[in-house]
PDB file of C-alpha atoms in Angstrom:
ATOM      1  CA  UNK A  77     -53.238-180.181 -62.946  1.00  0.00           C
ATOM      2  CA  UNK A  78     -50.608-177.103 -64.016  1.00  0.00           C
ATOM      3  CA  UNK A  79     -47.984-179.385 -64.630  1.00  0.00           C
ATOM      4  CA  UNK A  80     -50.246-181.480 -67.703  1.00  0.00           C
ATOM      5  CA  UNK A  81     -51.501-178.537 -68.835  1.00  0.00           C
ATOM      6  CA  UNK A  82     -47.976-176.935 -69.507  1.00  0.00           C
ATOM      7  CA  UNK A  83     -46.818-180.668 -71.359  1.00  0.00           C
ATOM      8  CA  UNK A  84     -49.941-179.937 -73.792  1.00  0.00           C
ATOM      9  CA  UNK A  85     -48.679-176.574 -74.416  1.00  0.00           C
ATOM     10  CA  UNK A  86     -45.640-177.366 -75.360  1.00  0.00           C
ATOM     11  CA  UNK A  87     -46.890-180.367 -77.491  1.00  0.00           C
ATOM     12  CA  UNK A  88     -49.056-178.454 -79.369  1.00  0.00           C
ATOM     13  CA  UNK A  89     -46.582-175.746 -80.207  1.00  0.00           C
ATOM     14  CA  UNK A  90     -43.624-178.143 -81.011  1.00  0.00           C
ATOM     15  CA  UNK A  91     -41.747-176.868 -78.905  1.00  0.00           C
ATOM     16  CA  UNK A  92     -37.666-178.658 -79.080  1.00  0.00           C
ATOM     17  CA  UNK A  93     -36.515-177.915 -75.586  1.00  0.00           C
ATOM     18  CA  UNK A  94     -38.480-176.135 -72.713  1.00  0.00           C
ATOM     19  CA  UNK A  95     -38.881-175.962 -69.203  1.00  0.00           C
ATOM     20  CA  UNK A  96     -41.824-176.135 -66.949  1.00  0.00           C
ATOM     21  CA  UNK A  97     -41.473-174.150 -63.173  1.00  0.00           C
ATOM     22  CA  UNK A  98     -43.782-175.664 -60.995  1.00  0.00           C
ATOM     23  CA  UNK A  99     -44.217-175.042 -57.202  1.00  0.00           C
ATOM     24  CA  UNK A 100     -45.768-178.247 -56.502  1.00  0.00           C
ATOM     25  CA  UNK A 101     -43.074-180.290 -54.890  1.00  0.00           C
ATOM     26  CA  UNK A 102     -45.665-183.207 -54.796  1.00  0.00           C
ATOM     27  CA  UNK A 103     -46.124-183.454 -58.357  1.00  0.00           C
ATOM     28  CA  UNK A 104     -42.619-183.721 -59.050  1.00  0.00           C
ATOM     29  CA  UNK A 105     -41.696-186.218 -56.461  1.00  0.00           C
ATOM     30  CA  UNK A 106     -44.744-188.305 -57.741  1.00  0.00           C
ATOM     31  CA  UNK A 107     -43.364-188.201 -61.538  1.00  0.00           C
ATOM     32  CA  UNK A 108     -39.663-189.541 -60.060  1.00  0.00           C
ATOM     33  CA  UNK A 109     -41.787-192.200 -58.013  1.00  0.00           C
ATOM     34  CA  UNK A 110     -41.928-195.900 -59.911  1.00  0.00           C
ATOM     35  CA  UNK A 111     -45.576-196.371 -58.612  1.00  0.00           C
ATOM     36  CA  UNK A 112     -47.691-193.664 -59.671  1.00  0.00           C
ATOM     37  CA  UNK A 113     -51.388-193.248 -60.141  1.00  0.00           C
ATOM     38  CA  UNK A 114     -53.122-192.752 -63.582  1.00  0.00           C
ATOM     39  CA  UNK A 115     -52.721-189.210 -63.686  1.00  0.00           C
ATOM     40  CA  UNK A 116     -49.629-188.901 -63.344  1.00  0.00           C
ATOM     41  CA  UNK A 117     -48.591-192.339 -65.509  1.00  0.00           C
ATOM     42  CA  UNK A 118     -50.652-189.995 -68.170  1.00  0.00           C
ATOM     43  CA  UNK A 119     -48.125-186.709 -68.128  1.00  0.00           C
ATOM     44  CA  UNK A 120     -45.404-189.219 -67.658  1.00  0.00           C
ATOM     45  CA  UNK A 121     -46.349-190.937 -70.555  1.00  0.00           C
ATOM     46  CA  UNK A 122     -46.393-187.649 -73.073  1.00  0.00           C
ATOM     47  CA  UNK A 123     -43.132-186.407 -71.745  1.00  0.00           C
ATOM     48  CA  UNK A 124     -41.589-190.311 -72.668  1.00  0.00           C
ATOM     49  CA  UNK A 125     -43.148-190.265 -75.929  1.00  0.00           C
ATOM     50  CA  UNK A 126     -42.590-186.415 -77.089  1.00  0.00           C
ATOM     51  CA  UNK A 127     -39.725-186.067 -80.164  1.00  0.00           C
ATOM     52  CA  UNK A 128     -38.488-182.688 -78.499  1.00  0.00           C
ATOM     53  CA  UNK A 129     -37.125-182.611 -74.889  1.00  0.00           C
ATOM     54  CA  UNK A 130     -38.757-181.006 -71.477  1.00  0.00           C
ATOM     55  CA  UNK A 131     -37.379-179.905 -68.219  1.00  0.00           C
ATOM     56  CA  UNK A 132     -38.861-180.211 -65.300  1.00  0.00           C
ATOM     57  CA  UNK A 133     -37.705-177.746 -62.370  1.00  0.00           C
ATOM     58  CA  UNK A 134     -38.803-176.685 -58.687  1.00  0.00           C
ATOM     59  CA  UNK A 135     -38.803-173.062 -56.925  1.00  0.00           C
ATOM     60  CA  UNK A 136     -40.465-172.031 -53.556  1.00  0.00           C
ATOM     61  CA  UNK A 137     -43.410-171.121 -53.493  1.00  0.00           C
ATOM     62  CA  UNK A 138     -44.559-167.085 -52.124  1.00  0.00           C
ATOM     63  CA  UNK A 139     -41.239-165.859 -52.173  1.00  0.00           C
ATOM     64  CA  UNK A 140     -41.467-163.124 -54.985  1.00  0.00           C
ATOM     65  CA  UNK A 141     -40.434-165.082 -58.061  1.00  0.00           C
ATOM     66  CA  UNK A 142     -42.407-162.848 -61.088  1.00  0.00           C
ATOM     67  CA  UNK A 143     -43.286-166.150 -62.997  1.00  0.00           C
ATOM     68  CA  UNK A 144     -44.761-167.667 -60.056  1.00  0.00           C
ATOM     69  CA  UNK A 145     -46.793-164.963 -58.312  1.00  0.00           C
ATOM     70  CA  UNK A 146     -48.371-164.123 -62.080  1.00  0.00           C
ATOM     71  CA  UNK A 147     -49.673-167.976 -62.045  1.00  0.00           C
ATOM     72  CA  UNK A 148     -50.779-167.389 -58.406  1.00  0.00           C
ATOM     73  CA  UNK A 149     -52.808-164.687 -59.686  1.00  0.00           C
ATOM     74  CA  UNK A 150     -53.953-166.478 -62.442  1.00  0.00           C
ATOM     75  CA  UNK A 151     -55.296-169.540 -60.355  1.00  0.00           C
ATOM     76  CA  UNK A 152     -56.938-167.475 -58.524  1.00  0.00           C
ATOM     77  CA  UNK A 153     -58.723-165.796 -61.050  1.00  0.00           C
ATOM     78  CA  UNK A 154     -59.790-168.813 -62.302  1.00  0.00           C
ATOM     79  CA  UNK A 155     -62.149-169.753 -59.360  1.00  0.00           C
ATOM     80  CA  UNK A 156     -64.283-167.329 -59.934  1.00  0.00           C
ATOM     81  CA  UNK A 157     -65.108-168.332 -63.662  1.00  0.00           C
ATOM     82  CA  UNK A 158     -68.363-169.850 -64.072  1.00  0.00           C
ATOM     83  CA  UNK A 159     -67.575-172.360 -66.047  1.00  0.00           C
ATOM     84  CA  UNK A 160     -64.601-175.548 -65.425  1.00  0.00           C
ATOM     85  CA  UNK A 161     -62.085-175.921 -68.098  1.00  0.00           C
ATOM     86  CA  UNK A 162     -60.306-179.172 -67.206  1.00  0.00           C
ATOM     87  CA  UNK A 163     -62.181-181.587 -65.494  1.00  0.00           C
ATOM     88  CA  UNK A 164     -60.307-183.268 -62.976  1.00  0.00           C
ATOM     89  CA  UNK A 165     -60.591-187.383 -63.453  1.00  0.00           C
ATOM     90  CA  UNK A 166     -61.892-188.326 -59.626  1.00  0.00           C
ATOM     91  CA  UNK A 167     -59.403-190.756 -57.958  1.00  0.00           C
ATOM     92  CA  UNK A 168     -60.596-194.554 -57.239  1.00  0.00           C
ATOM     93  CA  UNK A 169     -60.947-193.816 -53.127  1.00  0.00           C
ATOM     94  CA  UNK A 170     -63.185-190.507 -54.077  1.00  0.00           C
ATOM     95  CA  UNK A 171     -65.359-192.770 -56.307  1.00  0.00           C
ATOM     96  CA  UNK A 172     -65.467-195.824 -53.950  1.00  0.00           C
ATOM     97  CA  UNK A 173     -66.627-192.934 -50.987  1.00  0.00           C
ATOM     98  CA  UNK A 174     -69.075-191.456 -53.447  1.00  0.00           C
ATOM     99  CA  UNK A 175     -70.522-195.480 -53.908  1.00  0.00           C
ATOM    100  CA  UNK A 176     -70.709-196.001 -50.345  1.00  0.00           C
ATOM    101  CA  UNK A 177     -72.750-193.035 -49.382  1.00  0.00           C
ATOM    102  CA  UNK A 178     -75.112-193.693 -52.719  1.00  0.00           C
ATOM    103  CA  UNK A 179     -75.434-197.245 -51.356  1.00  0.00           C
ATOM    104  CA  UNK A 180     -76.117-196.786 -47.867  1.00  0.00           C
ATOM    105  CA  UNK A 181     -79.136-193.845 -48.733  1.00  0.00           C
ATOM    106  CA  UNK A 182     -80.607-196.515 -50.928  1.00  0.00           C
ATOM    107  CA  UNK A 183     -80.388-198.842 -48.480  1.00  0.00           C
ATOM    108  CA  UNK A 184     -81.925-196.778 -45.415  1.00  0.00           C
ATOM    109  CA  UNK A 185     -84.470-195.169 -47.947  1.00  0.00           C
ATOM    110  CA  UNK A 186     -85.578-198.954 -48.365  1.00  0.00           C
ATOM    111  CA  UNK A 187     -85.486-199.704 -44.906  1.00  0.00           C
ATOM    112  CA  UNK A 188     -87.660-196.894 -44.207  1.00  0.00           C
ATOM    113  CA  UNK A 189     -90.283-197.646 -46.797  1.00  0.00           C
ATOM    114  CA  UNK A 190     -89.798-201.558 -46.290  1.00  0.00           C
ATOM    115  CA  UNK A 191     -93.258-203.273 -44.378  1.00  0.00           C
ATOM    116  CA  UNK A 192     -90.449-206.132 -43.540  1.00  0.00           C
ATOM    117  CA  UNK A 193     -88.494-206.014 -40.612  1.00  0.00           C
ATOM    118  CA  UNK A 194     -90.145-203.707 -38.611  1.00  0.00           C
ATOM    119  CA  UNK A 195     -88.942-205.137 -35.053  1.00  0.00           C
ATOM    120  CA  UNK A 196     -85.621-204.690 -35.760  1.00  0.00           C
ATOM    121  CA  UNK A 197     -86.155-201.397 -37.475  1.00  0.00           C
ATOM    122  CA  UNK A 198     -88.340-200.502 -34.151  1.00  0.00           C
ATOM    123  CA  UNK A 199     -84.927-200.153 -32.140  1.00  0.00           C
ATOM    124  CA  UNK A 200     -82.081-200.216 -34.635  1.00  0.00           C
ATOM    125  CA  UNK A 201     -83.568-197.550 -37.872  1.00  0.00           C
ATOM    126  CA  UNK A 202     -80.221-196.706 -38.896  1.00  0.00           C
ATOM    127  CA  UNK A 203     -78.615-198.537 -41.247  1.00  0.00           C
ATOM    128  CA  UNK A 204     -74.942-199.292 -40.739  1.00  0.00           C
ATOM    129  CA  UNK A 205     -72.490-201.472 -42.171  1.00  0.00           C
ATOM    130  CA  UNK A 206     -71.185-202.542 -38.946  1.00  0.00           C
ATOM    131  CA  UNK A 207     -71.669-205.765 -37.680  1.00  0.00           C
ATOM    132  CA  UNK A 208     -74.479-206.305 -34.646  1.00  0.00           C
ATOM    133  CA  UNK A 209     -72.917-209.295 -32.734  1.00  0.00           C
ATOM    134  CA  UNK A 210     -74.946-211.595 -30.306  1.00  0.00           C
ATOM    135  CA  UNK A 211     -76.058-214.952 -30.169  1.00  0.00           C
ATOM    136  CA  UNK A 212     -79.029-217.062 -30.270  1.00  0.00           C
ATOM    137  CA  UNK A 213     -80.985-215.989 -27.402  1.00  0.00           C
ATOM    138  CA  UNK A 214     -80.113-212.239 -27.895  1.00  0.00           C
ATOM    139  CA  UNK A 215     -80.502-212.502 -31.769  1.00  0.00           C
ATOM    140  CA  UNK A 216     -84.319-213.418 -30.320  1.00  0.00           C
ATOM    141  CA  UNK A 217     -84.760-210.403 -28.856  1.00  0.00           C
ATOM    142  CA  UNK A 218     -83.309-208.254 -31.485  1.00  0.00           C
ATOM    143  CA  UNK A 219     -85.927-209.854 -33.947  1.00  0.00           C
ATOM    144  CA  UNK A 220     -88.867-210.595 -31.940  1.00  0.00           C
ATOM    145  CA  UNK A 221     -88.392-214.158 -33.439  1.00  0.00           C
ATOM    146  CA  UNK A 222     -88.147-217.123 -32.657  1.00  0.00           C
ATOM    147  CA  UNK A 223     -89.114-218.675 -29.507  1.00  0.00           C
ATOM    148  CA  UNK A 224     -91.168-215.398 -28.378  1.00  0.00           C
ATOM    149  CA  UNK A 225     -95.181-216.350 -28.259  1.00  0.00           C
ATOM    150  CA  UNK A 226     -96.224-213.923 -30.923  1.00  0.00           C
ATOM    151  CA  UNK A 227     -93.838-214.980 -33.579  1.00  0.00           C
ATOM    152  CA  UNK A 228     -95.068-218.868 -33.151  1.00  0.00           C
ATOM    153  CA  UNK A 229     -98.446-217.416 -32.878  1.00  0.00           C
ATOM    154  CA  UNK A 230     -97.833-215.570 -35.882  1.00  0.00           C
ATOM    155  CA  UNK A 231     -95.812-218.626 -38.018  1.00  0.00           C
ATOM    156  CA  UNK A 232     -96.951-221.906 -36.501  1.00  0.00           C
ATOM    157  CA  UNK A 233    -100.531-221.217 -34.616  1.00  0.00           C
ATOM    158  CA  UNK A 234     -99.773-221.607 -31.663  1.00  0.00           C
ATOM    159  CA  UNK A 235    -101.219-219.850 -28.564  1.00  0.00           C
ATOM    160  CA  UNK A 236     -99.519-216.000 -28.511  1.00  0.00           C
ATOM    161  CA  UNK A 237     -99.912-215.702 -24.754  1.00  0.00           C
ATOM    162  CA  UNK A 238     -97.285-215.164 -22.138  1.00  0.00           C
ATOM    163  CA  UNK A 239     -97.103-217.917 -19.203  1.00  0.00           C
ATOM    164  CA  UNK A 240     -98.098-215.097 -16.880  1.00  0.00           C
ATOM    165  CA  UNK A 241    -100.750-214.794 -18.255  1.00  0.00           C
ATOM    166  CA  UNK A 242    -100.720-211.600 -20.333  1.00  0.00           C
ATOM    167  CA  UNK A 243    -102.142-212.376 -23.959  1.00  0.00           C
ATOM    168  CA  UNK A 244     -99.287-211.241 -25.930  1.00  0.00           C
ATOM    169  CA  UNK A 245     -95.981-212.615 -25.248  1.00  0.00           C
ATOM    170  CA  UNK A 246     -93.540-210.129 -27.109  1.00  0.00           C
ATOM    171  CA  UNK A 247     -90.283-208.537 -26.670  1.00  0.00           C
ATOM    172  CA  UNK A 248     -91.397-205.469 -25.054  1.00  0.00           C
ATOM    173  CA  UNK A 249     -93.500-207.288 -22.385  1.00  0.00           C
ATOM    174  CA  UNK A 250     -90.531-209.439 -21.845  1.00  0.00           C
ATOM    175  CA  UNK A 251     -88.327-207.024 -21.414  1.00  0.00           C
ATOM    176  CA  UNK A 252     -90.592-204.233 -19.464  1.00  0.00           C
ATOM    177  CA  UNK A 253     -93.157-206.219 -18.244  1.00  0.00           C
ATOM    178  CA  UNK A 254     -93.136-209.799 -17.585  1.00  0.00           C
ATOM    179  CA  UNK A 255     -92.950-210.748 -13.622  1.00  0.00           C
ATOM    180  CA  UNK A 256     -91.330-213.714 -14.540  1.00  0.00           C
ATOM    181  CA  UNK A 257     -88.264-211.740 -15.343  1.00  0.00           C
ATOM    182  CA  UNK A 258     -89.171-209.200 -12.123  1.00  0.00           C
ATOM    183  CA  UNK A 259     -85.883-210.476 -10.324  1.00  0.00           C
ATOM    184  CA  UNK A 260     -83.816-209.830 -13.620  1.00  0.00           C
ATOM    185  CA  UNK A 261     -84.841-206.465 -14.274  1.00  0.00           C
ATOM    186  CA  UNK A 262     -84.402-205.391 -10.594  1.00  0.00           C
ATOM    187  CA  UNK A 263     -81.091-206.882 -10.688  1.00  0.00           C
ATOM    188  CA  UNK A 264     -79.580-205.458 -14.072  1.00  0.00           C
ATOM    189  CA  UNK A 265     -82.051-202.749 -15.006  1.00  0.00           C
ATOM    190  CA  UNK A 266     -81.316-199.210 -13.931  1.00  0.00           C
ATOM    191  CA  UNK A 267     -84.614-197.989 -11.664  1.00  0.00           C
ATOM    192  CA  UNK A 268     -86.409-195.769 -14.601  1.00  0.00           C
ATOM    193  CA  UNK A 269     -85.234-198.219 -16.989  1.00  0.00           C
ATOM    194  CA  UNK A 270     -88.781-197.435 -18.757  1.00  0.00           C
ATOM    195  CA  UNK A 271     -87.399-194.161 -20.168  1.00  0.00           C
ATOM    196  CA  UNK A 272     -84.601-196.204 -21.113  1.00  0.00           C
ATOM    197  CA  UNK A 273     -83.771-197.078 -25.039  1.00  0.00           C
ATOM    198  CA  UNK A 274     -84.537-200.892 -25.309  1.00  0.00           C
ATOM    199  CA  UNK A 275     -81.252-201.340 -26.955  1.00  0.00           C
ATOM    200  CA  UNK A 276     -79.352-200.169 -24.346  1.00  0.00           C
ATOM    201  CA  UNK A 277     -81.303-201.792 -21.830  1.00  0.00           C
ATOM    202  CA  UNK A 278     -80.506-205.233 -23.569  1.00  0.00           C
ATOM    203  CA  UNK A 279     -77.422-203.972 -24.260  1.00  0.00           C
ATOM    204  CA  UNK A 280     -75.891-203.505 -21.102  1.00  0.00           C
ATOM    205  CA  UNK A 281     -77.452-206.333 -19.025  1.00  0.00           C
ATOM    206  CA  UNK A 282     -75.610-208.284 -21.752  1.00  0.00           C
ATOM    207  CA  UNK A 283     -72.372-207.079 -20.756  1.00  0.00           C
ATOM    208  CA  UNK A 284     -73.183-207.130 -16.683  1.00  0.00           C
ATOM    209  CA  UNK A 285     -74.141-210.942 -17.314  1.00  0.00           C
ATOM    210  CA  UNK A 286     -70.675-211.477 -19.284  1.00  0.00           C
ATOM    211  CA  UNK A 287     -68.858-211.253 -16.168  1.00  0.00           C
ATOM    212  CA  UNK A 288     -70.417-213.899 -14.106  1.00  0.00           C
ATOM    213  CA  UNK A 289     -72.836-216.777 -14.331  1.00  0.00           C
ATOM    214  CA  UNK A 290     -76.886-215.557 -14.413  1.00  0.00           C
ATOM    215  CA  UNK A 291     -80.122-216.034 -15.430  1.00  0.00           C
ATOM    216  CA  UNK A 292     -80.207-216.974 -19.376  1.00  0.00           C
ATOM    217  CA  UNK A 293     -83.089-217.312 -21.546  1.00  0.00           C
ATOM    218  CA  UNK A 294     -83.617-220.749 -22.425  1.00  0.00           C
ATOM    219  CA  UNK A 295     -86.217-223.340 -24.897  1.00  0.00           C
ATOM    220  CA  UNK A 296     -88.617-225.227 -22.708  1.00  0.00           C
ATOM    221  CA  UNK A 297     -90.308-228.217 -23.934  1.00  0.00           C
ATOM    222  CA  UNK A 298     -93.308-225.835 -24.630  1.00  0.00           C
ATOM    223  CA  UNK A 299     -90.706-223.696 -26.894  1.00  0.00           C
ATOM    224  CA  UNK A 300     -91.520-220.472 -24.480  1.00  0.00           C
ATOM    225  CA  UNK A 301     -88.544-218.665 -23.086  1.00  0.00           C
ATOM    226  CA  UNK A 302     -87.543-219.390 -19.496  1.00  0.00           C
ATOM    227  CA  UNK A 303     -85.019-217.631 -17.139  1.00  0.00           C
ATOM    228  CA  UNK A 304     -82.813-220.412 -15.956  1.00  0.00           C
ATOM    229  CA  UNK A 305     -79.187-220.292 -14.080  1.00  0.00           C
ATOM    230  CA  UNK A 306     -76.702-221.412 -17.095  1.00  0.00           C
ATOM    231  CA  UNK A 307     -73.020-219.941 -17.745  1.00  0.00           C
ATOM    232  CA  UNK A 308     -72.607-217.190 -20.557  1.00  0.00           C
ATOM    233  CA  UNK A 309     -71.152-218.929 -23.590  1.00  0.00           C
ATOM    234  CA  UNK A 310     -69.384-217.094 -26.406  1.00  0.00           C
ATOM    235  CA  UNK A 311     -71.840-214.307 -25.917  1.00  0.00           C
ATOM    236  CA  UNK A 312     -70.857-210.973 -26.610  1.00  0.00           C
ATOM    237  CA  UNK A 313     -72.936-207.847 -26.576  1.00  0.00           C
ATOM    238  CA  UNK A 314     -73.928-205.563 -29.583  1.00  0.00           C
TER     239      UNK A 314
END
């Protein structure tokens, strides 16, 4: 900043007694302030430690003063050099911003290249760093884990075929297809809920459901999953 630059100046030129001019109120109510960040503890620092003595004064900014304008046009000039001559140190909240972006592109550009995951990615392929909040059943369908035929099929061996009869019980024949859950969907489901995005879909018959007792998804003894009348319990929607 200005104000540094003119300490150094008069540093380097042994300068007894001087005074700087500055137009930045900020900079001068940040010196007087106790807490101060390492910038400013920096030029603070110099003026403490110099042998010869500096003062520090405020004007107005734009109202004619000869001094000021002539810096004005000076700044000014200075943005259109090519080159930087004081590098501004970046602040800890820039830094930690600059992190978070880096982090989350590295973390979608693995997503997207991953082979893992790819039922979750299927519905959800932008990574956030907000939480998705359900609970066991919904976490389920989220996944395609669990107690959904393929995923046993897959893991354990066991048969992959819906109870209706349809050879592959999954989340999207659950959810779209599945008679068994006819009187759900008709129920909850808008009427072209098949143009509908499956997160939504779950999304909001989640939140109908949290109002009253319904049909729940539930482990039978064969481990398949079952609409049955139970009350919603610490569920919340994502």
């Amino acid at each position: 900043m200005a104000v540094n630059a003119a300490v150094d100046y008069c540093i380097t030129n042994h300068l007894q007694t001087s005074s700087i001019i500055t137009d930045s109120r900020s900079v001068l109510l940040a010196l007087a302030n106790v807490n101060t960040n390492s910038e400013i503890s920096i030029i603070k620092n110099k003026i403490r430690n110099y042998n010869g003595t500096i003062h520090l004064f405020w004007i107005k900014a734009h109202v004619g003063f000869a001094g000021n304008e002539k810096a004005d046009e000076y700044a000014k000039e200075a943005t259109r050099k090519p080159d930087v001559d004081i590098a501004i140190q970046y602040n800890t909240l820039f830094v930690k911003n600059i992190m978070k972006k880096e982090i989350l592109a590295e973390w979608q550009r693995r997503s997207d290249d991953s082979s893992k995951g790819r039922e979750v990615f299927s519905i959800l392929p932008q990574v956030k760093t907000s939480r998705v909040q359900g609970d066991f059943y919904l976490n389920q369908l989220l996944t395609g884990h669990g107690a959904l035929a393929k995923y046993q099929a897959r893991f354990f061996g066991k048969e992959s075929s819906c109870q209706c009869g349809h050879p592959i019980e999954d989340r999207s024949h659950l959810i779209f297809d599945c008679p068994q859950w006819h009187t759900i969907r008709k129920k909850y489901f808008p009427p072209c809920f098949r143009d509908s995005d499956i997160i939504l879909l779950i999304k909001k018959t989640f939140e109908l459901t949290l109002v009253q007792p319904s049909e729940r998804m539930q482990w039978d003894s064969s481990h398949y999953l079952h609409p049955k009348p139970l009350r919603w319990l610490n569920c919340r929607a994502v």
